[in-house]
């Protein structure tokens, strides 16, 4: 449920105040700094952040499947395959 909540947004996005959070002024809005579940951009933001973190650990995305990350070393290789089911 929280997989997409850690992505950083590259563009400026605004949304109406959520129910229960309104301060009484319907003209005010919230600027989003992080992705939230349901945004079209959320999966892409999440992937970019995860790929950057895995890159810091020495993993590289596969040319044939960007969901497959490979870390090669002198003693062998480690494969990480991502699968996120949004159903």
mmCIF file of N, CA and C in Angstrom:
data_model
loop_
_atom_site.group_PDB
_atom_site.id
_atom_site.type_symbol
_atom_site.label_atom_id
_atom_site.label_comp_id
_atom_site.label_asym_id
_atom_site.label_seq_id
_atom_site.Cartn_x
_atom_site.Cartn_y
_atom_site.Cartn_z
ATOM 1 N N UNK A 1 0.808 -1.202 0.000
ATOM 2 C CA UNK A 1 0.000 0.000 0.000
ATOM 3 C C UNK A 1 0.850 1.263 0.000
ATOM 4 N N UNK A 2 2.097 1.175 0.427
ATOM 5 C CA UNK A 2 2.912 2.374 0.553
ATOM 6 C C UNK A 2 4.087 2.398 -0.413
ATOM 7 N N UNK A 3 4.127 1.503 -1.375
ATOM 8 C CA UNK A 3 5.285 1.412 -2.268
ATOM 9 C C UNK A 3 5.548 2.703 -3.026
ATOM 10 N N UNK A 4 4.519 3.406 -3.440
ATOM 11 C CA UNK A 4 4.703 4.583 -4.277
ATOM 12 C C UNK A 4 4.830 5.885 -3.491
ATOM 13 N N UNK A 5 4.856 5.829 -2.178
ATOM 14 C CA UNK A 5 4.847 7.057 -1.385
ATOM 15 C C UNK A 5 6.214 7.695 -1.216
ATOM 16 N N UNK A 6 7.266 7.080 -1.644
ATOM 17 C CA UNK A 6 8.607 7.607 -1.411
ATOM 18 C C UNK A 6 9.231 8.286 -2.608
ATOM 19 N N UNK A 7 8.537 8.353 -3.723
ATOM 20 C CA UNK A 7 9.104 8.976 -4.916
ATOM 21 C C UNK A 7 9.081 10.493 -4.828
ATOM 22 N N UNK A 8 10.127 11.126 -5.315
ATOM 23 C CA UNK A 8 10.196 12.583 -5.355
ATOM 24 C C UNK A 8 9.639 13.073 -6.685
ATOM 25 N N UNK A 9 8.790 14.072 -6.643
ATOM 26 C CA UNK A 9 8.191 14.606 -7.860
ATOM 27 C C UNK A 9 9.149 15.568 -8.549
ATOM 28 N N UNK A 10 9.249 15.464 -9.859
ATOM 29 C CA UNK A 10 10.124 16.339 -10.636
ATOM 30 C C UNK A 10 9.393 17.619 -11.045
ATOM 31 N N UNK A 11 8.072 17.549 -11.181
ATOM 32 C CA UNK A 11 7.302 18.704 -11.600
ATOM 33 C C UNK A 11 6.489 19.255 -10.436
ATOM 34 N N UNK A 12 5.947 20.445 -10.644
ATOM 35 C CA UNK A 12 5.128 21.080 -9.614
ATOM 36 C C UNK A 12 3.695 20.570 -9.743
ATOM 37 N N UNK A 13 3.178 20.000 -8.662
ATOM 38 C CA UNK A 13 1.808 19.476 -8.655
ATOM 39 C C UNK A 13 1.051 20.030 -7.458
ATOM 40 N N UNK A 14 -0.209 20.356 -7.695
ATOM 41 C CA UNK A 14 -1.084 20.857 -6.649
ATOM 42 C C UNK A 14 -2.336 19.999 -6.595
ATOM 43 N N UNK A 15 -2.937 19.898 -5.419
ATOM 44 C CA UNK A 15 -4.195 19.159 -5.277
ATOM 45 C C UNK A 15 -5.107 19.879 -4.287
ATOM 46 N N UNK A 16 -6.384 19.593 -4.406
ATOM 47 C CA UNK A 16 -7.338 20.136 -3.438
ATOM 48 C C UNK A 16 -7.029 19.541 -2.069
ATOM 49 N N UNK A 17 -7.438 20.263 -1.040
ATOM 50 C CA UNK A 17 -7.245 19.735 0.304
ATOM 51 C C UNK A 17 -8.084 18.470 0.466
ATOM 52 N N UNK A 18 -7.495 17.430 1.067
ATOM 53 C CA UNK A 18 -8.250 16.184 1.247
ATOM 54 C C UNK A 18 -9.379 16.348 2.268
ATOM 55 N N UNK A 19 -10.400 15.492 2.180
ATOM 56 C CA UNK A 19 -11.508 15.561 3.149
ATOM 57 C C UNK A 19 -10.977 15.430 4.583
ATOM 58 N N UNK A 20 -11.514 16.244 5.464
ATOM 59 C CA UNK A 20 -11.093 16.205 6.857
ATOM 60 C C UNK A 20 -9.891 17.077 7.156
ATOM 61 N N UNK A 21 -9.243 17.631 6.123
ATOM 62 C CA UNK A 21 -8.065 18.464 6.326
ATOM 63 C C UNK A 21 -8.352 19.927 6.035
ATOM 64 N N UNK A 22 -9.496 20.230 5.499
ATOM 65 C CA UNK A 22 -9.839 21.583 5.072
ATOM 66 C C UNK A 22 -9.767 22.562 6.233
ATOM 67 N N UNK A 23 -9.211 23.745 5.952
ATOM 68 C CA UNK A 23 -9.143 24.785 6.980
ATOM 69 C C UNK A 23 -10.283 25.792 6.818
ATOM 70 N N UNK A 24 -11.260 25.467 5.995
ATOM 71 C CA UNK A 24 -12.410 26.327 5.802
ATOM 72 C C UNK A 24 -12.330 27.208 4.572
ATOM 73 N N UNK A 25 -11.152 27.325 3.959
ATOM 74 C CA UNK A 25 -10.987 28.149 2.767
ATOM 75 C C UNK A 25 -10.880 27.236 1.547
ATOM 76 N N UNK A 26 -11.944 27.105 0.742
ATOM 77 C CA UNK A 26 -11.927 26.176 -0.397
ATOM 78 C C UNK A 26 -10.991 26.599 -1.524
ATOM 79 N N UNK A 27 -10.456 27.828 -1.477
ATOM 80 C CA UNK A 27 -9.549 28.269 -2.534
ATOM 81 C C UNK A 27 -8.111 27.838 -2.283
ATOM 82 N N UNK A 28 -7.808 27.353 -1.086
ATOM 83 C CA UNK A 28 -6.446 26.916 -0.796
ATOM 84 C C UNK A 28 -6.232 25.494 -1.298
ATOM 85 N N UNK A 29 -4.974 25.190 -1.650
ATOM 86 C CA UNK A 29 -4.610 23.874 -2.166
ATOM 87 C C UNK A 29 -3.311 23.418 -1.516
ATOM 88 N N UNK A 30 -2.957 22.161 -1.751
ATOM 89 C CA UNK A 30 -1.727 21.584 -1.210
ATOM 90 C C UNK A 30 -0.741 21.344 -2.353
ATOM 91 N N UNK A 31 0.500 21.770 -2.154
ATOM 92 C CA UNK A 31 1.543 21.462 -3.139
ATOM 93 C C UNK A 31 2.169 20.129 -2.758
ATOM 94 N N UNK A 32 2.236 19.225 -3.718
ATOM 95 C CA UNK A 32 2.816 17.909 -3.464
ATOM 96 C C UNK A 32 4.316 17.942 -3.713
ATOM 97 N N UNK A 33 5.082 17.459 -2.742
ATOM 98 C CA UNK A 33 6.527 17.333 -2.885
ATOM 99 C C UNK A 33 6.916 15.881 -3.116
ATOM 100 N N UNK A 34 6.095 14.964 -2.639
ATOM 101 C CA UNK A 34 6.302 13.526 -2.810
ATOM 102 C C UNK A 34 5.112 12.958 -3.554
ATOM 103 N N UNK A 35 5.320 11.838 -4.219
ATOM 104 C CA UNK A 35 4.216 11.212 -4.933
ATOM 105 C C UNK A 35 3.253 10.576 -3.939
ATOM 106 N N UNK A 36 2.014 10.500 -4.331
ATOM 107 C CA UNK A 36 0.995 9.843 -3.520
ATOM 108 C C UNK A 36 0.347 8.756 -4.362
ATOM 109 N N UNK A 37 -0.214 7.784 -3.693
ATOM 110 C CA UNK A 37 -0.850 6.664 -4.363
ATOM 111 C C UNK A 37 -1.954 7.177 -5.274
ATOM 112 N N UNK A 38 -1.968 6.737 -6.504
ATOM 113 C CA UNK A 38 -2.999 7.122 -7.461
ATOM 114 C C UNK A 38 -2.531 8.120 -8.507
ATOM 115 N N UNK A 39 -1.395 8.767 -8.297
ATOM 116 C CA UNK A 39 -0.868 9.678 -9.313
ATOM 117 C C UNK A 39 -0.340 8.893 -10.501
ATOM 118 N N UNK A 40 -0.511 9.444 -11.694
ATOM 119 C CA UNK A 40 0.055 8.793 -12.882
ATOM 120 C C UNK A 40 1.577 8.706 -12.781
ATOM 121 N N UNK A 41 2.195 9.697 -12.144
ATOM 122 C CA UNK A 41 3.649 9.768 -12.053
ATOM 123 C C UNK A 41 4.218 8.866 -10.963
ATOM 124 N N UNK A 42 3.395 8.363 -10.059
ATOM 125 C CA UNK A 42 3.885 7.642 -8.889
ATOM 126 C C UNK A 42 4.782 6.444 -9.229
ATOM 127 N N UNK A 43 4.393 5.552 -10.146
ATOM 128 C CA UNK A 43 5.276 4.416 -10.436
ATOM 129 C C UNK A 43 6.638 4.841 -10.984
ATOM 130 N N UNK A 44 6.654 5.852 -11.843
ATOM 131 C CA UNK A 44 7.907 6.322 -12.430
ATOM 132 C C UNK A 44 8.799 6.966 -11.362
ATOM 133 N N UNK A 45 8.205 7.795 -10.502
ATOM 134 C CA UNK A 45 8.971 8.430 -9.417
ATOM 135 C C UNK A 45 9.565 7.374 -8.489
ATOM 136 N N UNK A 46 8.754 6.377 -8.168
ATOM 137 C CA UNK A 46 9.212 5.311 -7.272
ATOM 138 C C UNK A 46 10.359 4.528 -7.914
ATOM 139 N N UNK A 47 10.220 4.197 -9.192
ATOM 140 C CA UNK A 47 11.269 3.444 -9.883
ATOM 141 C C UNK A 47 12.573 4.242 -9.931
ATOM 142 N N UNK A 48 12.483 5.522 -10.251
ATOM 143 C CA UNK A 48 13.686 6.352 -10.338
ATOM 144 C C UNK A 48 14.419 6.410 -9.004
ATOM 145 N N UNK A 49 13.663 6.543 -7.919
ATOM 146 C CA UNK A 49 14.293 6.599 -6.593
ATOM 147 C C UNK A 49 14.914 5.250 -6.232
ATOM 148 N N UNK A 50 14.205 4.166 -6.489
ATOM 149 C CA UNK A 50 14.732 2.840 -6.181
ATOM 150 C C UNK A 50 15.954 2.527 -7.035
ATOM 151 N N UNK A 51 15.914 2.865 -8.323
ATOM 152 C CA UNK A 51 17.062 2.619 -9.208
ATOM 153 C C UNK A 51 18.285 3.406 -8.739
ATOM 154 N N UNK A 52 18.077 4.630 -8.264
ATOM 155 C CA UNK A 52 19.194 5.428 -7.756
ATOM 156 C C UNK A 52 19.794 4.793 -6.503
ATOM 157 N N UNK A 53 18.945 4.307 -5.604
ATOM 158 C CA UNK A 53 19.440 3.679 -4.379
ATOM 159 C C UNK A 53 20.170 2.366 -4.690
ATOM 160 N N UNK A 54 19.615 1.558 -5.587
ATOM 161 C CA UNK A 54 20.291 0.320 -5.968
ATOM 162 C C UNK A 54 21.599 0.622 -6.693
ATOM 163 N N UNK A 55 21.632 1.701 -7.465
ATOM 164 C CA UNK A 55 22.856 2.115 -8.147
ATOM 165 C C UNK A 55 23.966 2.445 -7.161
ATOM 166 N N UNK A 56 23.612 3.055 -6.034
ATOM 167 C CA UNK A 56 24.597 3.354 -4.990
ATOM 168 C C UNK A 56 25.208 2.082 -4.416
ATOM 169 N N UNK A 57 24.441 0.998 -4.469
ATOM 170 C CA UNK A 57 24.914 -0.295 -3.950
ATOM 171 C C UNK A 57 25.635 -1.117 -5.010
ATOM 172 N N UNK A 58 25.749 -0.583 -6.227
ATOM 173 C CA UNK A 58 26.478 -1.269 -7.281
ATOM 174 C C UNK A 58 25.629 -2.051 -8.257
ATOM 175 N N UNK A 59 24.311 -1.941 -8.156
ATOM 176 C CA UNK A 59 23.415 -2.649 -9.079
ATOM 177 C C UNK A 59 23.177 -1.798 -10.321
ATOM 178 N N UNK A 60 23.061 -2.458 -11.457
ATOM 179 C CA UNK A 60 22.765 -1.785 -12.725
ATOM 180 C C UNK A 60 21.534 -2.419 -13.346
ATOM 181 N N UNK A 61 20.638 -1.606 -13.936
ATOM 182 C CA UNK A 61 19.470 -2.196 -14.598
ATOM 183 C C UNK A 61 19.892 -2.950 -15.853
ATOM 184 N N UNK A 62 19.226 -4.042 -16.113
ATOM 185 C CA UNK A 62 19.494 -4.851 -17.294
ATOM 186 C C UNK A 62 19.042 -4.110 -18.547
ATOM 187 N N UNK A 63 19.765 -4.288 -19.640
ATOM 188 C CA UNK A 63 19.382 -3.662 -20.907
ATOM 189 C C UNK A 63 18.086 -4.278 -21.453
ATOM 190 N N UNK A 64 17.839 -5.552 -21.175
ATOM 191 C CA UNK A 64 16.664 -6.221 -21.721
ATOM 192 C C UNK A 64 15.414 -6.029 -20.864
ATOM 193 N N UNK A 65 15.590 -5.771 -19.564
ATOM 194 C CA UNK A 65 14.444 -5.588 -18.672
ATOM 195 C C UNK A 65 14.841 -4.622 -17.558
ATOM 196 N N UNK A 66 14.305 -3.395 -17.567
ATOM 197 C CA UNK A 66 14.705 -2.425 -16.549
ATOM 198 C C UNK A 66 14.266 -2.796 -15.130
ATOM 199 N N UNK A 67 13.409 -3.797 -14.991
ATOM 200 C CA UNK A 67 13.010 -4.258 -13.663
ATOM 201 C C UNK A 67 14.011 -5.257 -13.083
ATOM 202 N N UNK A 68 14.985 -5.665 -13.881
ATOM 203 C CA UNK A 68 16.021 -6.600 -13.437
ATOM 204 C C UNK A 68 17.305 -5.823 -13.182
ATOM 205 N N UNK A 69 17.782 -5.866 -11.955
ATOM 206 C CA UNK A 69 19.026 -5.205 -11.578
ATOM 207 C C UNK A 69 20.079 -6.267 -11.315
ATOM 208 N N UNK A 70 21.298 -5.995 -11.794
ATOM 209 C CA UNK A 70 22.386 -6.967 -11.694
ATOM 210 C C UNK A 70 23.590 -6.311 -11.032
ATOM 211 N N UNK A 71 24.182 -7.045 -10.108
ATOM 212 C CA UNK A 71 25.429 -6.617 -9.484
ATOM 213 C C UNK A 71 26.443 -7.719 -9.724
ATOM 214 N N UNK A 72 27.496 -7.378 -10.438
ATOM 215 C CA UNK A 72 28.514 -8.368 -10.772
ATOM 216 C C UNK A 72 29.750 -8.141 -9.916
ATOM 217 N N UNK A 73 30.308 -9.232 -9.445
ATOM 218 C CA UNK A 73 31.528 -9.175 -8.647
ATOM 219 C C UNK A 73 32.459 -10.298 -9.044
ATOM 220 N N UNK A 74 33.632 -10.313 -8.463
ATOM 221 C CA UNK A 74 34.618 -11.344 -8.801
ATOM 222 C C UNK A 74 34.167 -12.730 -8.355
ATOM 223 N N UNK A 75 33.305 -12.790 -7.348
ATOM 224 C CA UNK A 75 32.849 -14.087 -6.851
ATOM 225 C C UNK A 75 31.467 -14.483 -7.359
ATOM 226 N N UNK A 76 30.895 -13.720 -8.285
ATOM 227 C CA UNK A 76 29.592 -14.074 -8.857
ATOM 228 C C UNK A 76 28.721 -12.857 -9.081
ATOM 229 N N UNK A 77 27.467 -13.115 -9.388
ATOM 230 C CA UNK A 77 26.503 -12.044 -9.671
ATOM 231 C C UNK A 77 25.289 -12.181 -8.762
ATOM 232 N N UNK A 78 24.683 -11.031 -8.477
ATOM 233 C CA UNK A 78 23.438 -10.996 -7.702
ATOM 234 C C UNK A 78 22.382 -10.362 -8.600
ATOM 235 N N UNK A 79 21.215 -10.987 -8.661
ATOM 236 C CA UNK A 79 20.117 -10.498 -9.477
ATOM 237 C C UNK A 79 18.960 -10.087 -8.572
ATOM 238 N N UNK A 80 18.409 -8.902 -8.828
ATOM 239 C CA UNK A 80 17.231 -8.430 -8.114
ATOM 240 C C UNK A 80 16.177 -8.133 -9.166
ATOM 241 N N UNK A 81 15.050 -8.834 -9.083
ATOM 242 C CA UNK A 81 13.956 -8.625 -10.015
ATOM 243 C C UNK A 81 12.800 -7.974 -9.268
ATOM 244 N N UNK A 82 12.347 -6.833 -9.759
ATOM 245 C CA UNK A 82 11.265 -6.093 -9.114
ATOM 246 C C UNK A 82 9.921 -6.495 -9.692
ATOM 247 N N UNK A 83 8.950 -6.606 -8.831
ATOM 248 C CA UNK A 83 7.579 -6.856 -9.265
ATOM 249 C C UNK A 83 6.662 -6.128 -8.302
ATOM 250 N N UNK A 84 5.893 -5.184 -8.799
ATOM 251 C CA UNK A 84 4.927 -4.458 -7.982
ATOM 252 C C UNK A 84 3.562 -4.695 -8.581
ATOM 253 N N UNK A 85 2.671 -5.258 -7.802
ATOM 254 C CA UNK A 85 1.321 -5.543 -8.246
ATOM 255 C C UNK A 85 0.395 -4.480 -7.677
ATOM 256 N N UNK A 86 -0.204 -3.703 -8.545
ATOM 257 C CA UNK A 86 -1.051 -2.592 -8.126
ATOM 258 C C UNK A 86 -2.543 -2.953 -8.211
ATOM 259 N N UNK A 87 -2.883 -4.163 -7.830
ATOM 260 C CA UNK A 87 -4.289 -4.583 -7.899
ATOM 261 C C UNK A 87 -4.871 -4.587 -6.498
#
